Tab-separated table of C-alpha atoms in Angstrom:
chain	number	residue	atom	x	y	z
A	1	UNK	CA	-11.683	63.285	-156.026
A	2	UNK	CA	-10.200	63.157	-152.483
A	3	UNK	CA	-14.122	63.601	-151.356
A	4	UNK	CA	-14.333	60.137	-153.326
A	5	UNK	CA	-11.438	58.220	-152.077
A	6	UNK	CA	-12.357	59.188	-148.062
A	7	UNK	CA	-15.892	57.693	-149.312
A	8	UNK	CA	-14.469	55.275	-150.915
A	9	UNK	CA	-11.843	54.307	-147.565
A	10	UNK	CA	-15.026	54.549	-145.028
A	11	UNK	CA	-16.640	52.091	-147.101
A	12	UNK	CA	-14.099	49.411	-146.922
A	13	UNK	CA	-14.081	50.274	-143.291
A	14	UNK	CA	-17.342	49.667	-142.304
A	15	UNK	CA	-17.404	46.413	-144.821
A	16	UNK	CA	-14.724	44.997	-142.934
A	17	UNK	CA	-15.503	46.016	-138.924
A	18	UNK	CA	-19.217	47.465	-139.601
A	19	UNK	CA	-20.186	43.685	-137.716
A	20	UNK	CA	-18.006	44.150	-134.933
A	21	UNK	CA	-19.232	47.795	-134.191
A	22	UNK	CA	-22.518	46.961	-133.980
A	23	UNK	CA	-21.561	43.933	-131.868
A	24	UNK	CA	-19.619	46.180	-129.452
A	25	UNK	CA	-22.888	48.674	-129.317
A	26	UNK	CA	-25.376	46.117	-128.736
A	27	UNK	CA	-22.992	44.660	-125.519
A	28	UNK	CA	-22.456	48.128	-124.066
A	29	UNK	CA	-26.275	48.972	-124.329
A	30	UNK	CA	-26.933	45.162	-122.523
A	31	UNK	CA	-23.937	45.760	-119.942
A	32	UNK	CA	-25.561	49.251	-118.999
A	33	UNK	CA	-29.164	47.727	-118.989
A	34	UNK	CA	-28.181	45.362	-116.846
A	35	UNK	CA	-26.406	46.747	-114.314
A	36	UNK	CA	-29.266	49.695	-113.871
A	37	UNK	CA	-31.426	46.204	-113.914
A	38	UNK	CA	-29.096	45.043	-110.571
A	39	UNK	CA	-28.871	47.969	-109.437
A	40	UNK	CA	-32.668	48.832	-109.088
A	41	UNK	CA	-32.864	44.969	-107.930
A	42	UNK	CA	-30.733	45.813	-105.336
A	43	UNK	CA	-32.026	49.125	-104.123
A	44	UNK	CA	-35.793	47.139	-103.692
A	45	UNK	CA	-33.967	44.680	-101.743
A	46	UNK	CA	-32.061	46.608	-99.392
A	47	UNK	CA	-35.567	49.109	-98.766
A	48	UNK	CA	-37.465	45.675	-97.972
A	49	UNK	CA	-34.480	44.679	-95.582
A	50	UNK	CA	-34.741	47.813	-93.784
A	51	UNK	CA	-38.601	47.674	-93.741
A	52	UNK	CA	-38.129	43.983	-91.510
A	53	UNK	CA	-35.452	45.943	-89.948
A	54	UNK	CA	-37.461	48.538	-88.719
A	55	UNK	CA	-40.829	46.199	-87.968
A	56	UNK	CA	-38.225	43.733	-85.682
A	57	UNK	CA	-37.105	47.083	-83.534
A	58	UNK	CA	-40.879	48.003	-82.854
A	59	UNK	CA	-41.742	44.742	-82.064
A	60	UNK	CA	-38.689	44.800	-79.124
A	61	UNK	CA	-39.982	48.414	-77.907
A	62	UNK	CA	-43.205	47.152	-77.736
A	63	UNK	CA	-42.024	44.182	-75.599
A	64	UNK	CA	-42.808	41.349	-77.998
A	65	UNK	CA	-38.885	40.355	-78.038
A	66	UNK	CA	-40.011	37.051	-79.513
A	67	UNK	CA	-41.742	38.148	-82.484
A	68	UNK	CA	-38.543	40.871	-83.041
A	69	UNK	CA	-36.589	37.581	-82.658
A	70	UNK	CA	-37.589	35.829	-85.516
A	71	UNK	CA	-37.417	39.056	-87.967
A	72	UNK	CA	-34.104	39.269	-86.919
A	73	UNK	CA	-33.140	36.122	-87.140
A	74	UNK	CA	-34.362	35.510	-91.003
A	75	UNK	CA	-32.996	38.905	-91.376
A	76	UNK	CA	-29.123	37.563	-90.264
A	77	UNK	CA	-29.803	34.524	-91.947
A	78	UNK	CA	-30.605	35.965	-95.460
A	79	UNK	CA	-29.677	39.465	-95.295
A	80	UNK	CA	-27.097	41.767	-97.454
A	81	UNK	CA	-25.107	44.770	-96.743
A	82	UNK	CA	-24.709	45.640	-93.181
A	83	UNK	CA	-28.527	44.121	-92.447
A	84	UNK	CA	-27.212	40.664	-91.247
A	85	UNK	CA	-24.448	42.747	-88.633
A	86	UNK	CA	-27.506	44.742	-87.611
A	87	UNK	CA	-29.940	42.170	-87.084
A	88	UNK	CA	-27.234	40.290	-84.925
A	89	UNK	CA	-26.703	43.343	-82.576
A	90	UNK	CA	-30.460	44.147	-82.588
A	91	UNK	CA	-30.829	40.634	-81.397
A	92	UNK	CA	-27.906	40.510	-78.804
A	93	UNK	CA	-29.439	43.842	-77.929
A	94	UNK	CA	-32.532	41.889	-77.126
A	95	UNK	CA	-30.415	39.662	-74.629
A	96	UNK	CA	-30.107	42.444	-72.479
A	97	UNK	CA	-33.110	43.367	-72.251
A	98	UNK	CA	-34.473	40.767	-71.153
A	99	UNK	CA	-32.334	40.542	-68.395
A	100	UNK	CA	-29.845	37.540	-70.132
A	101	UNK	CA	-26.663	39.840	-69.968
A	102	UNK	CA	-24.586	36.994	-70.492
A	103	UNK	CA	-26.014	35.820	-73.213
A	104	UNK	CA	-25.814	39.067	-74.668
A	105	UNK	CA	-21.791	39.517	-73.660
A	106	UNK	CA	-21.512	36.142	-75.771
A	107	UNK	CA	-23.940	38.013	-78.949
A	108	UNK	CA	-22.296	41.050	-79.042
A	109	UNK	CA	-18.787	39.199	-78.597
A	110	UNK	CA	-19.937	36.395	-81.628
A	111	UNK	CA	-20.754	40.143	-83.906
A	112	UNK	CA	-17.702	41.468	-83.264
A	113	UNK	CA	-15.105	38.602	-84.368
A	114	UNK	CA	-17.173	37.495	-86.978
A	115	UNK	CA	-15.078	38.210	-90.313
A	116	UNK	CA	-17.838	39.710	-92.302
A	117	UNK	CA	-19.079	42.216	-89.445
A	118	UNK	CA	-18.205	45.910	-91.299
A	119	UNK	CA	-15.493	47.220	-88.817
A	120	UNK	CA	-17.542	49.969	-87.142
A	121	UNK	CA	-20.379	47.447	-86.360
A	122	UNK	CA	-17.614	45.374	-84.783
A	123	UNK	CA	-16.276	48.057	-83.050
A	124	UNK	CA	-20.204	49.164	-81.884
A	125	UNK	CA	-20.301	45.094	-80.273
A	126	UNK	CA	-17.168	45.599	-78.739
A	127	UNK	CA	-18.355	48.761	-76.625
A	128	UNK	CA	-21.957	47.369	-75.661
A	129	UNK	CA	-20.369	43.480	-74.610
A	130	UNK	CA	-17.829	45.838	-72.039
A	131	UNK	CA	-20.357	47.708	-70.705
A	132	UNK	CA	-22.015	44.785	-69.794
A	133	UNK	CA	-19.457	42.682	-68.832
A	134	UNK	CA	-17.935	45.386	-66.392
A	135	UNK	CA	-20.332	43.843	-63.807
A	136	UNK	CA	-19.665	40.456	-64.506
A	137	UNK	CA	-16.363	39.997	-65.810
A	138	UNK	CA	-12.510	40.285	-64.855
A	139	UNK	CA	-11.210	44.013	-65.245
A	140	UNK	CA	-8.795	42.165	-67.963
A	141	UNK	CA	-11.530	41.113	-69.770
A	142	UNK	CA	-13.579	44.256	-70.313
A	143	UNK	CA	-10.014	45.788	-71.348
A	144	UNK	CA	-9.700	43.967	-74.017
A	145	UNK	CA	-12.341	44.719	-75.617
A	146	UNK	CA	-11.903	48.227	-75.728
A	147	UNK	CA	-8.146	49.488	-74.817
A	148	UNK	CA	-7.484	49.404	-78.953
A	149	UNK	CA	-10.822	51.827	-79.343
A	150	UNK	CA	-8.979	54.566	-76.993
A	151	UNK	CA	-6.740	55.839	-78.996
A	152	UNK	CA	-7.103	59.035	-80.638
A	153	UNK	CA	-8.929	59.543	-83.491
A	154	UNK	CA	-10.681	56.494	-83.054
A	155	UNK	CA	-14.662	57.694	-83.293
A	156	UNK	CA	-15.291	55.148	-80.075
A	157	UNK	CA	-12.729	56.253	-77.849
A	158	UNK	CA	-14.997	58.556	-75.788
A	159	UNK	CA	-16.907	55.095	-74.965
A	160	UNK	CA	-13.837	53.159	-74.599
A	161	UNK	CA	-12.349	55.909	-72.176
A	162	UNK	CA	-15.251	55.938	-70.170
A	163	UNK	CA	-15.388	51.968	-69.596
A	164	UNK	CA	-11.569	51.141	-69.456
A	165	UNK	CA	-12.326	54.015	-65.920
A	166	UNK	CA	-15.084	52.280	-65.227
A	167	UNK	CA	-12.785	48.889	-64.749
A	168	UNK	CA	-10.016	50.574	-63.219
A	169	UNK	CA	-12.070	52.248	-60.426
A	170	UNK	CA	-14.062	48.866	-60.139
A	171	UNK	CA	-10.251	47.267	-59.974
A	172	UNK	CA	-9.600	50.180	-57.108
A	173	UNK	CA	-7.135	51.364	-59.508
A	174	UNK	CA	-7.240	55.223	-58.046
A	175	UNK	CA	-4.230	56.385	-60.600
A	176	UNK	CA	-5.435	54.769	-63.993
A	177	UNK	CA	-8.609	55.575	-63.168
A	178	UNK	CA	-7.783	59.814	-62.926
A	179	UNK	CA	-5.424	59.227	-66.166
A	180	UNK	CA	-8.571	58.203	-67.964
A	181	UNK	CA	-11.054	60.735	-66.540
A	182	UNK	CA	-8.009	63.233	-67.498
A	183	UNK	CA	-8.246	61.825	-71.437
A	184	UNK	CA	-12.023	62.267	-71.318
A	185	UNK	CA	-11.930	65.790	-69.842
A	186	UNK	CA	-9.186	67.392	-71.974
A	187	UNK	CA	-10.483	65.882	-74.866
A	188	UNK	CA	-12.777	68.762	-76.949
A	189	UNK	CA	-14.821	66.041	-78.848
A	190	UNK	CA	-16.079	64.069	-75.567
A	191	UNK	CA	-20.350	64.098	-75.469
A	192	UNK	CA	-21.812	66.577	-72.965
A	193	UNK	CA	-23.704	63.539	-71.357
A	194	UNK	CA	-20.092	61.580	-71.248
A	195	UNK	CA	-18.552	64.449	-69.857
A	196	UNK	CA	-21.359	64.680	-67.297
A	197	UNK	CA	-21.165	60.984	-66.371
A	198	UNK	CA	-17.325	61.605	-65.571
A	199	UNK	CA	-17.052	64.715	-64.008
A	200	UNK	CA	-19.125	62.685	-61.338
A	201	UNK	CA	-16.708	59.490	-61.487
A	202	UNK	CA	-14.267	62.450	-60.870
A	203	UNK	CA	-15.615	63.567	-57.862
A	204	UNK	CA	-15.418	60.061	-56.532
A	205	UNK	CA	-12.078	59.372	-57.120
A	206	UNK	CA	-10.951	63.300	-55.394
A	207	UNK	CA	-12.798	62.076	-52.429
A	208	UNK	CA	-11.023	58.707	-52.270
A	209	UNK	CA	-7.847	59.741	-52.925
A	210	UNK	CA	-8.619	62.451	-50.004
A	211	UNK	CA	-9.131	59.408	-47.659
A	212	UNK	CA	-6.695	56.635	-49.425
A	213	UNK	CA	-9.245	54.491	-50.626
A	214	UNK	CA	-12.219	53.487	-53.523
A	215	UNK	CA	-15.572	54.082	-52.440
């Protein structure tokens, strides 16, 4: 009897919601089938973006910067992801190359404020547009750029450190330029080839402050 009435209860169950179950299962099947549909959709497109990607960055090394141009312009244009950021710094990258380093400062400058730039990329035009602009610009400028990317923990500091005693010794700033070749040297995470590239800005600053001014 109570075998009967359970029967008897799921019966009048499924009459009444039977509909709406299968409703619900026939959605959830779509909703996964779809998104594995977008998701597949979106894996071809971002393996195709990289495939232009990679094509425009040959076409630079092999010196047709025109040709990498227009990839990476169509690329910055109608790209997804991170693609557009790196097409823009592939193409300010370009700049330089060619010998148009103010062009480039301007590039890498226009990647780095732009609102949709992913904050590393940002952070990656910030560093190349003061490297460049240390021979061109005020020592305020380059600063500017980079004196936020210094502080600890931050994975550009090393960079950052390196140009903000670049602009000081430019600046014949003897003292801020031995505080930053200090930060570089005691810090355990700087690159050997940094390190190397300091240890020699180092040198130059003992030997001015030996004879009381910047080489």
């Amino acid at each position: 009897i109570d075998e009967e009435l359970r029967n008897e209860q799921i019966r009048k169950l499924w009459d009444r919601y039977g509909v709406l179950v299968l409703v619900a299962a026939v959605a959830i099947v779509a909703v996964v089938a779809g998104w594995r549909g977008y998701d597949y959709w979106r894996t071809l497109q971002s393996r195709a973006q990289g495939d232009v990607f990679t094509a425009a960055t040959r076409l630079a090394r092999s010196g047709d910067f025109d040709g990498a141009a227009e990839k990476l312009r169509g690329l910055a244009e109608t790209g997804s992801g991170g693609y557009p950021a790196l097409a823009a710094l592939r193409s300010a990258a370009g700049l330089a190359d060619r010998g148009d380093e103010a062009g480039a400062i301007r590039a890498f400058d226009a990647v780095a404020v732009k609102s949709t730039t992913p904050p590393l990329l940002a952070d990656v035009a910030r560093v190349r547009a003061a490297y460049l602009a240390l021979d061109t610009e005020e020592r305020a400028a380059v600063e500017a750029r980079v004196a936020p990317l210094a502080l600890a923990g931050k994975p550009f500091r090393h960079s950052a450190r390196e140009i903000l005693a670049l602009a000081a010794w430019k600046a014949g700033d003897l003292a801020t330029t031995a505080k930053w070749v200090e930060t570089v040297e005691t810090d355990p995470e700087t690159p050997r080839d940094l390190a190397d590239r300091i240890a020699v800005l180092n040198a130059l600053v003992r030997g001015s402050a030996a004879t009381g001014k910047a080489e």
